Amino acid sequence: QSVLTQPPSASGTPGQRVTISCSGSSSNIGRSYVYWYQQFPGTAPKVLIYRNNQRPSGVPDRFSGSKSGTSASLAISGLRSEDEADYYCAAWDDSLDVVFGGGTKLTVL
Amino acid sequence: QLQLQESGPGLVKPSETLSLTCSVSGDSISNSYYYWGWIRQSPGRGLEWIGTIYYTGSSYYSPSLKSRVTISVDTSKNQFSLKLPSVTAADTAVYYCARQRYRTSPVDDWGQGTLVTVSS
């Protein structure tokens, strides 16, 4: 069982806005930055969001991150078929070091 | 542009030692701004952080693997390595090497990953 909790699946239609949640605790999300990763089958994860809400260069502004207390969210607006992938959150944990969420499989209907 | 390339056997027998090397190009492993780490991913355990090393040799390990794991660095070859002895089927996973901007932050850059299967 992963330290950070994500819904196993999410879905939306093209053009919609979808949000994926990530729930943690005061020892991880509550006191450290949250990262979000996108992963396509057979490939390595790629950073979508770092430091809660920062996007690396090349990541579309359709992707946004937020954090409140011990939870974080990834929002994808203007959903596209190419956004269909697995999404993971991650954070530093005081007792366990880097911890990950279990991943959310996003389906574009 | 940073490239991280894992290498090592794709098949390891139970009770033997898993050994992987990550070759870094596009940056110096002695860059004082970064840490270098290993993460693995399996269907049953998801993404699991293994450990991190700094170019000075200071290493940090996941509590769940600390008793078994050794991560080392070779600055002359711009490489760092992972050794995991006494493997079982539970250690079957895709192993990624990675770069972290801070000791206390998740991964910023990932290698492509290498599948290691533990089987006789």
PDB file of N, CA and C in Angstrom, chain B residues 56-120:
ATOM      1  N   THR B  56      30.043  12.976  -3.068  1.00  0.00           N
ATOM      2  CA  THR B  56      31.051  12.767  -2.029  1.00  0.00           C
ATOM      3  C   THR B  56      31.033  11.332  -1.499  1.00  0.00           C
ATOM      4  N   GLY B  57      29.964  10.613  -1.836  1.00  0.00           N
ATOM      5  CA  GLY B  57      29.819   9.244  -1.358  1.00  0.00           C
ATOM      6  C   GLY B  57      28.795   9.100  -0.249  1.00  0.00           C
ATOM      7  N   SER B  58      28.286  10.211   0.260  1.00  0.00           N
ATOM      8  CA  SER B  58      27.235  10.135   1.289  1.00  0.00           C
ATOM      9  C   SER B  58      25.993   9.501   0.673  1.00  0.00           C
ATOM     10  N   SER B  59      25.485   8.474   1.331  1.00  0.00           N
ATOM     11  CA  SER B  59      24.349   7.732   0.776  1.00  0.00           C
ATOM     12  C   SER B  59      23.206   7.655   1.785  1.00  0.00           C
ATOM     13  N   TYR B  60      22.013   7.523   1.239  1.00  0.00           N
ATOM     14  CA  TYR B  60      20.785   7.513   2.032  1.00  0.00           C
ATOM     15  C   TYR B  60      19.877   6.441   1.457  1.00  0.00           C
ATOM     16  N   TYR B  61      19.329   5.615   2.307  1.00  0.00           N
ATOM     17  CA  TYR B  61      18.561   4.470   1.831  1.00  0.00           C
ATOM     18  C   TYR B  61      17.157   4.434   2.411  1.00  0.00           C
ATOM     19  N   SER B  62      16.255   3.832   1.639  1.00  0.00           N
ATOM     20  CA  SER B  62      14.918   3.564   2.138  1.00  0.00           C
ATOM     21  C   SER B  62      15.006   2.658   3.357  1.00  0.00           C
ATOM     22  N   PRO B  63      14.290   2.979   4.415  1.00  0.00           N
ATOM     23  CA  PRO B  63      14.335   2.127   5.620  1.00  0.00           C
ATOM     24  C   PRO B  63      14.001   0.660   5.324  1.00  0.00           C
ATOM     25  N   SER B  64      13.109   0.434   4.363  1.00  0.00           N
ATOM     26  CA  SER B  64      12.696  -0.945   4.083  1.00  0.00           C
ATOM     27  C   SER B  64      13.775  -1.746   3.374  1.00  0.00           C
ATOM     28  N   LEU B  65      14.723  -1.080   2.761  1.00  0.00           N
ATOM     29  CA  LEU B  65      15.779  -1.773   2.010  1.00  0.00           C
ATOM     30  C   LEU B  65      17.168  -1.511   2.579  1.00  0.00           C
ATOM     31  N   LYS B  66      17.246  -0.682   3.585  1.00  0.00           N
ATOM     32  CA  LYS B  66      18.539  -0.200   4.091  1.00  0.00           C
ATOM     33  C   LYS B  66      19.509  -1.325   4.444  1.00  0.00           C
ATOM     34  N   SER B  67      18.980  -2.432   4.978  1.00  0.00           N
ATOM     35  CA  SER B  67      19.852  -3.521   5.423  1.00  0.00           C
ATOM     36  C   SER B  67      20.453  -4.298   4.256  1.00  0.00           C
ATOM     37  N   ARG B  68      19.916  -4.091   3.054  1.00  0.00           N
ATOM     38  CA  ARG B  68      20.367  -4.899   1.915  1.00  0.00           C
ATOM     39  C   ARG B  68      21.064  -4.094   0.821  1.00  0.00           C
ATOM     40  N   VAL B  69      20.810  -2.822   0.753  1.00  0.00           N
ATOM     41  CA  VAL B  69      21.214  -2.034  -0.414  1.00  0.00           C
ATOM     42  C   VAL B  69      22.553  -1.336  -0.210  1.00  0.00           C
ATOM     43  N   THR B  70      23.317  -1.267  -1.297  1.00  0.00           N
ATOM     44  CA  THR B  70      24.507  -0.420  -1.313  1.00  0.00           C
ATOM     45  C   THR B  70      24.503   0.378  -2.608  1.00  0.00           C
ATOM     46  N   ILE B  71      24.616   1.689  -2.483  1.00  0.00           N
ATOM     47  CA  ILE B  71      24.762   2.560  -3.650  1.00  0.00           C
ATOM     48  C   ILE B  71      26.139   3.204  -3.553  1.00  0.00           C
ATOM     49  N   SER B  72      26.848   3.165  -4.659  1.00  0.00           N
ATOM     50  CA  SER B  72      28.195   3.735  -4.682  1.00  0.00           C
ATOM     51  C   SER B  72      28.336   4.651  -5.889  1.00  0.00           C
ATOM     52  N   VAL B  73      29.373   5.492  -5.860  1.00  0.00           N
ATOM     53  CA  VAL B  73      29.579   6.447  -6.940  1.00  0.00           C
ATOM     54  C   VAL B  73      31.023   6.359  -7.424  1.00  0.00           C
ATOM     55  N   ASP B  74      31.206   6.495  -8.730  1.00  0.00           N
ATOM     56  CA  ASP B  74      32.532   6.527  -9.343  1.00  0.00           C
ATOM     57  C   ASP B  74      32.620   7.808 -10.156  1.00  0.00           C
ATOM     58  N   THR B  75      33.179   8.834  -9.553  1.00  0.00           N
ATOM     59  CA  THR B  75      33.225  10.132 -10.238  1.00  0.00           C
ATOM     60  C   THR B  75      34.127  10.103 -11.466  1.00  0.00           C
ATOM     61  N   SER B  76      35.141   9.245 -11.471  1.00  0.00           N
ATOM     62  CA  SER B  76      36.058   9.188 -12.614  1.00  0.00           C
ATOM     63  C   SER B  76      35.351   8.657 -13.864  1.00  0.00           C
ATOM     64  N   LYS B  77      34.345   7.827 -13.660  1.00  0.00           N
ATOM     65  CA  LYS B  77      33.597   7.261 -14.797  1.00  0.00           C
ATOM     66  C   LYS B  77      32.255   7.956 -14.990  1.00  0.00           C
ATOM     67  N   ASN B  78      31.931   8.909 -14.125  1.00  0.00           N
ATOM     68  CA  ASN B  78      30.626   9.591 -14.158  1.00  0.00           C
ATOM     69  C   ASN B  78      29.485   8.571 -14.068  1.00  0.00           C
ATOM     70  N   GLN B  79      29.630   7.660 -13.120  1.00  0.00           N
ATOM     71  CA  GLN B  79      28.650   6.595 -12.934  1.00  0.00           C
ATOM     72  C   GLN B  79      28.325   6.411 -11.453  1.00  0.00           C
ATOM     73  N   PHE B  80      27.153   5.843 -11.207  1.00  0.00           N
ATOM     74  CA  PHE B  80      26.865   5.370  -9.863  1.00  0.00           C
ATOM     75  C   PHE B  80      26.175   4.015  -9.982  1.00  0.00           C
ATOM     76  N   SER B  81      26.244   3.243  -8.912  1.00  0.00           N
ATOM     77  CA  SER B  81      25.843   1.839  -8.999  1.00  0.00           C
ATOM     78  C   SER B  81      24.953   1.424  -7.839  1.00  0.00           C
ATOM     79  N   LEU B  82      24.230   0.352  -8.087  1.00  0.00           N
ATOM     80  CA  LEU B  82      23.324  -0.234  -7.098  1.00  0.00           C
ATOM     81  C   LEU B  82      23.674  -1.700  -6.928  1.00  0.00           C
ATOM     82  N   LYS B  83      23.753  -2.141  -5.685  1.00  0.00           N
ATOM     83  CA  LYS B  83      23.912  -3.561  -5.390  1.00  0.00           C
ATOM     84  C   LYS B  83      22.845  -3.976  -4.382  1.00  0.00           C
ATOM     85  N   LEU B  84      22.147  -5.037  -4.728  1.00  0.00           N
ATOM     86  CA  LEU B  84      21.092  -5.578  -3.876  1.00  0.00           C
ATOM     87  C   LEU B  84      21.300  -7.085  -3.775  1.00  0.00           C
ATOM     88  N   PRO B  85      21.840  -7.543  -2.646  1.00  0.00           N
ATOM     89  CA  PRO B  85      22.133  -8.966  -2.497  1.00  0.00           C
ATOM     90  C   PRO B  85      20.907  -9.779  -2.068  1.00  0.00           C
ATOM     91  N   SER B  86      21.065 -11.073  -2.164  1.00  0.00           N
ATOM     92  CA  SER B  86      20.044 -12.011  -1.674  1.00  0.00           C
ATOM     93  C   SER B  86      18.659 -11.722  -2.237  1.00  0.00           C
ATOM     94  N   VAL B  87      18.586 -11.574  -3.557  1.00  0.00           N
ATOM     95  CA  VAL B  87      17.317 -11.191  -4.174  1.00  0.00           C
ATOM     96  C   VAL B  87      16.322 -12.348  -4.169  1.00  0.00           C
ATOM     97  N   THR B  88      15.057 -11.968  -4.182  1.00  0.00           N
ATOM     98  CA  THR B  88      13.946 -12.915  -4.314  1.00  0.00           C
ATOM     99  C   THR B  88      13.049 -12.421  -5.446  1.00  0.00           C
ATOM    100  N   ALA B  89      12.022 -13.188  -5.732  1.00  0.00           N
ATOM    101  CA  ALA B  89      11.100 -12.802  -6.795  1.00  0.00           C
ATOM    102  C   ALA B  89      10.477 -11.425  -6.521  1.00  0.00           C
ATOM    103  N   ALA B  90      10.383 -11.058  -5.271  1.00  0.00           N
ATOM    104  CA  ALA B  90       9.799  -9.763  -4.916  1.00  0.00           C
ATOM    105  C   ALA B  90      10.650  -8.576  -5.386  1.00  0.00           C
ATOM    106  N   ASP B  91      11.896  -8.866  -5.739  1.00  0.00           N
ATOM    107  CA  ASP B  91      12.777  -7.795  -6.236  1.00  0.00           C
ATOM    108  C   ASP B  91      12.685  -7.625  -7.754  1.00  0.00           C
ATOM    109  N   THR B  92      11.865  -8.430  -8.397  1.00  0.00           N
ATOM    110  CA  THR B  92      11.631  -8.264  -9.830  1.00  0.00           C
ATOM    111  C   THR B  92      10.922  -6.935 -10.068  1.00  0.00           C
ATOM    112  N   ALA B  93      11.514  -6.105 -10.899  1.00  0.00           N
ATOM    113  CA  ALA B  93      10.965  -4.768 -11.131  1.00  0.00           C
ATOM    114  C   ALA B  93      11.710  -4.087 -12.262  1.00  0.00           C
ATOM    115  N   VAL B  94      11.154  -2.962 -12.702  1.00  0.00           N
ATOM    116  CA  VAL B  94      11.907  -2.053 -13.562  1.00  0.00           C
ATOM    117  C   VAL B  94      12.676  -1.121 -12.638  1.00  0.00           C
ATOM    118  N   TYR B  95      13.973  -1.053 -12.838  1.00  0.00           N
ATOM    119  CA  TYR B  95      14.834  -0.218 -12.018  1.00  0.00           C
ATOM    120  C   TYR B  95      15.220   1.031 -12.801  1.00  0.00           C
ATOM    121  N   TYR B  96      14.989   2.186 -12.178  1.00  0.00           N
ATOM    122  CA  TYR B  96      15.322   3.476 -12.790  1.00  0.00           C
ATOM    123  C   TYR B  96      16.445   4.145 -12.004  1.00  0.00           C
ATOM    124  N   CYS B  97      17.385   4.744 -12.717  1.00  0.00           N
ATOM    125  CA  CYS B  97      18.286   5.662 -12.035  1.00  0.00           C
ATOM    126  C   CYS B  97      17.755   7.071 -12.275  1.00  0.00           C
ATOM    127  N   ALA B  98      18.147   7.984 -11.406  1.00  0.00           N
ATOM    128  CA  ALA B  98      17.492   9.283 -11.417  1.00  0.00           C
ATOM    129  C   ALA B  98      18.386  10.367 -10.832  1.00  0.00           C
ATOM    130  N   ARG B  99      17.987  11.598 -11.084  1.00  0.00           N
ATOM    131  CA  ARG B  99      18.687  12.757 -10.530  1.00  0.00           C
ATOM    132  C   ARG B  99      17.709  13.562  -9.691  1.00  0.00           C
ATOM    133  N   GLN B 100      18.154  13.984  -8.510  1.00  0.00           N
ATOM    134  CA  GLN B 100      17.338  14.799  -7.612  1.00  0.00           C
ATOM    135  C   GLN B 100      18.037  16.128  -7.388  1.00  0.00           C
ATOM    136  N   ARG B 101      17.240  17.208  -7.395  1.00  0.00           N
ATOM    137  CA  ARG B 101      17.829  18.531  -7.185  1.00  0.00           C
ATOM    138  C   ARG B 101      18.236  18.726  -5.734  1.00  0.00           C
ATOM    139  N   TYR B 102      17.493  18.165  -4.817  1.00  0.00           N
ATOM    140  CA  TYR B 102      17.805  18.286  -3.405  1.00  0.00           C
ATOM    141  C   TYR B 102      17.737  16.903  -2.759  1.00  0.00           C
ATOM    142  N   ARG B 103      18.394  16.764  -1.666  1.00  0.00           N
ATOM    143  CA  ARG B 103      18.360  15.520  -0.904  1.00  0.00           C
ATOM    144  C   ARG B 103      16.926  15.221  -0.477  1.00  0.00           C
ATOM    145  N   THR B 104      16.192  16.287  -0.109  1.00  0.00           N
ATOM    146  CA  THR B 104      14.834  16.116   0.408  1.00  0.00           C
ATOM    147  C   THR B 104      13.776  16.444  -0.636  1.00  0.00           C
ATOM    148  N   SER B 105      14.007  16.056  -1.849  1.00  0.00           N
ATOM    149  CA  SER B 105      12.988  16.261  -2.876  1.00  0.00           C
ATOM    150  C   SER B 105      12.889  15.024  -3.752  1.00  0.00           C
ATOM    151  N   PRO B 106      11.727  14.808  -4.371  1.00  0.00           N
ATOM    152  CA  PRO B 106      11.581  13.679  -5.294  1.00  0.00           C
ATOM    153  C   PRO B 106      12.438  13.865  -6.550  1.00  0.00           C
ATOM    154  N   VAL B 107      12.212  12.977  -7.475  1.00  0.00           N
ATOM    155  CA  VAL B 107      13.059  12.898  -8.654  1.00  0.00           C
ATOM    156  C   VAL B 107      12.733  13.991  -9.668  1.00  0.00           C
ATOM    157  N   ASP B 108      13.784  14.573 -10.219  1.00  0.00           N
ATOM    158  CA  ASP B 108      13.610  15.551 -11.294  1.00  0.00           C
ATOM    159  C   ASP B 108      13.818  14.940 -12.683  1.00  0.00           C
ATOM    160  N   ASP B 109      14.750  14.005 -12.773  1.00  0.00           N
ATOM    161  CA  ASP B 109      15.056  13.403 -14.069  1.00  0.00           C
ATOM    162  C   ASP B 109      15.213  11.897 -13.908  1.00  0.00           C
ATOM    163  N   TRP B 110      14.688  11.168 -14.894  1.00  0.00           N
ATOM    164  CA  TRP B 110      14.678   9.707 -14.835  1.00  0.00           C
ATOM    165  C   TRP B 110      15.464   9.105 -15.991  1.00  0.00           C
ATOM    166  N   GLY B 111      16.099   7.953 -15.737  1.00  0.00           N
ATOM    167  CA  GLY B 111      16.619   7.144 -16.824  1.00  0.00           C
ATOM    168  C   GLY B 111      15.465   6.415 -17.482  1.00  0.00           C
ATOM    169  N   GLN B 112      15.764   5.679 -18.537  1.00  0.00           N
ATOM    170  CA  GLN B 112      14.696   4.986 -19.263  1.00  0.00           C
ATOM    171  C   GLN B 112      14.213   3.739 -18.540  1.00  0.00           C
ATOM    172  N   GLY B 113      15.016   3.239 -17.604  1.00  0.00           N
ATOM    173  CA  GLY B 113      14.631   2.066 -16.827  1.00  0.00           C
ATOM    174  C   GLY B 113      15.125   0.773 -17.448  1.00  0.00           C
ATOM    175  N   THR B 114      15.365  -0.208 -16.600  1.00  0.00           N
ATOM    176  CA  THR B 114      15.767  -1.533 -17.059  1.00  0.00           C
ATOM    177  C   THR B 114      15.026  -2.587 -16.235  1.00  0.00           C
ATOM    178  N   LEU B 115      14.467  -3.561 -16.933  1.00  0.00           N
ATOM    179  CA  LEU B 115      13.730  -4.622 -16.257  1.00  0.00           C
ATOM    180  C   LEU B 115      14.699  -5.665 -15.725  1.00  0.00           C
ATOM    181  N   VAL B 116      14.583  -5.949 -14.444  1.00  0.00           N
ATOM    182  CA  VAL B 116      15.366  -7.013 -13.835  1.00  0.00           C
ATOM    183  C   VAL B 116      14.398  -8.073 -13.314  1.00  0.00           C
ATOM    184  N   THR B 117      14.564  -9.276 -13.799  1.00  0.00           N
ATOM    185  CA  THR B 117      13.717 -10.393 -13.391  1.00  0.00           C
ATOM    186  C   THR B 117      14.521 -11.340 -12.506  1.00  0.00           C
ATOM    187  N   VAL B 118      13.952 -11.704 -11.379  1.00  0.00           N
ATOM    188  CA  VAL B 118      14.607 -12.656 -10.488  1.00  0.00           C
ATOM    189  C   VAL B 118      13.935 -14.007 -10.686  1.00  0.00           C
ATOM    190  N   SER B 119      14.687 -14.933 -11.244  1.00  0.00           N
ATOM    191  CA  SER B 119      14.131 -16.248 -11.545  1.00  0.00           C
ATOM    192  C   SER B 119      15.268 -17.245 -11.748  1.00  0.00           C
ATOM    193  N   SER B 120      14.997 -18.474 -11.408  1.00  0.00           N
ATOM    194  CA  SER B 120      15.998 -19.518 -11.614  1.00  0.00           C
ATOM    195  C   SER B 120      15.893 -20.112 -13.016  1.00  0.00           C
TER     196      SER B 120
END
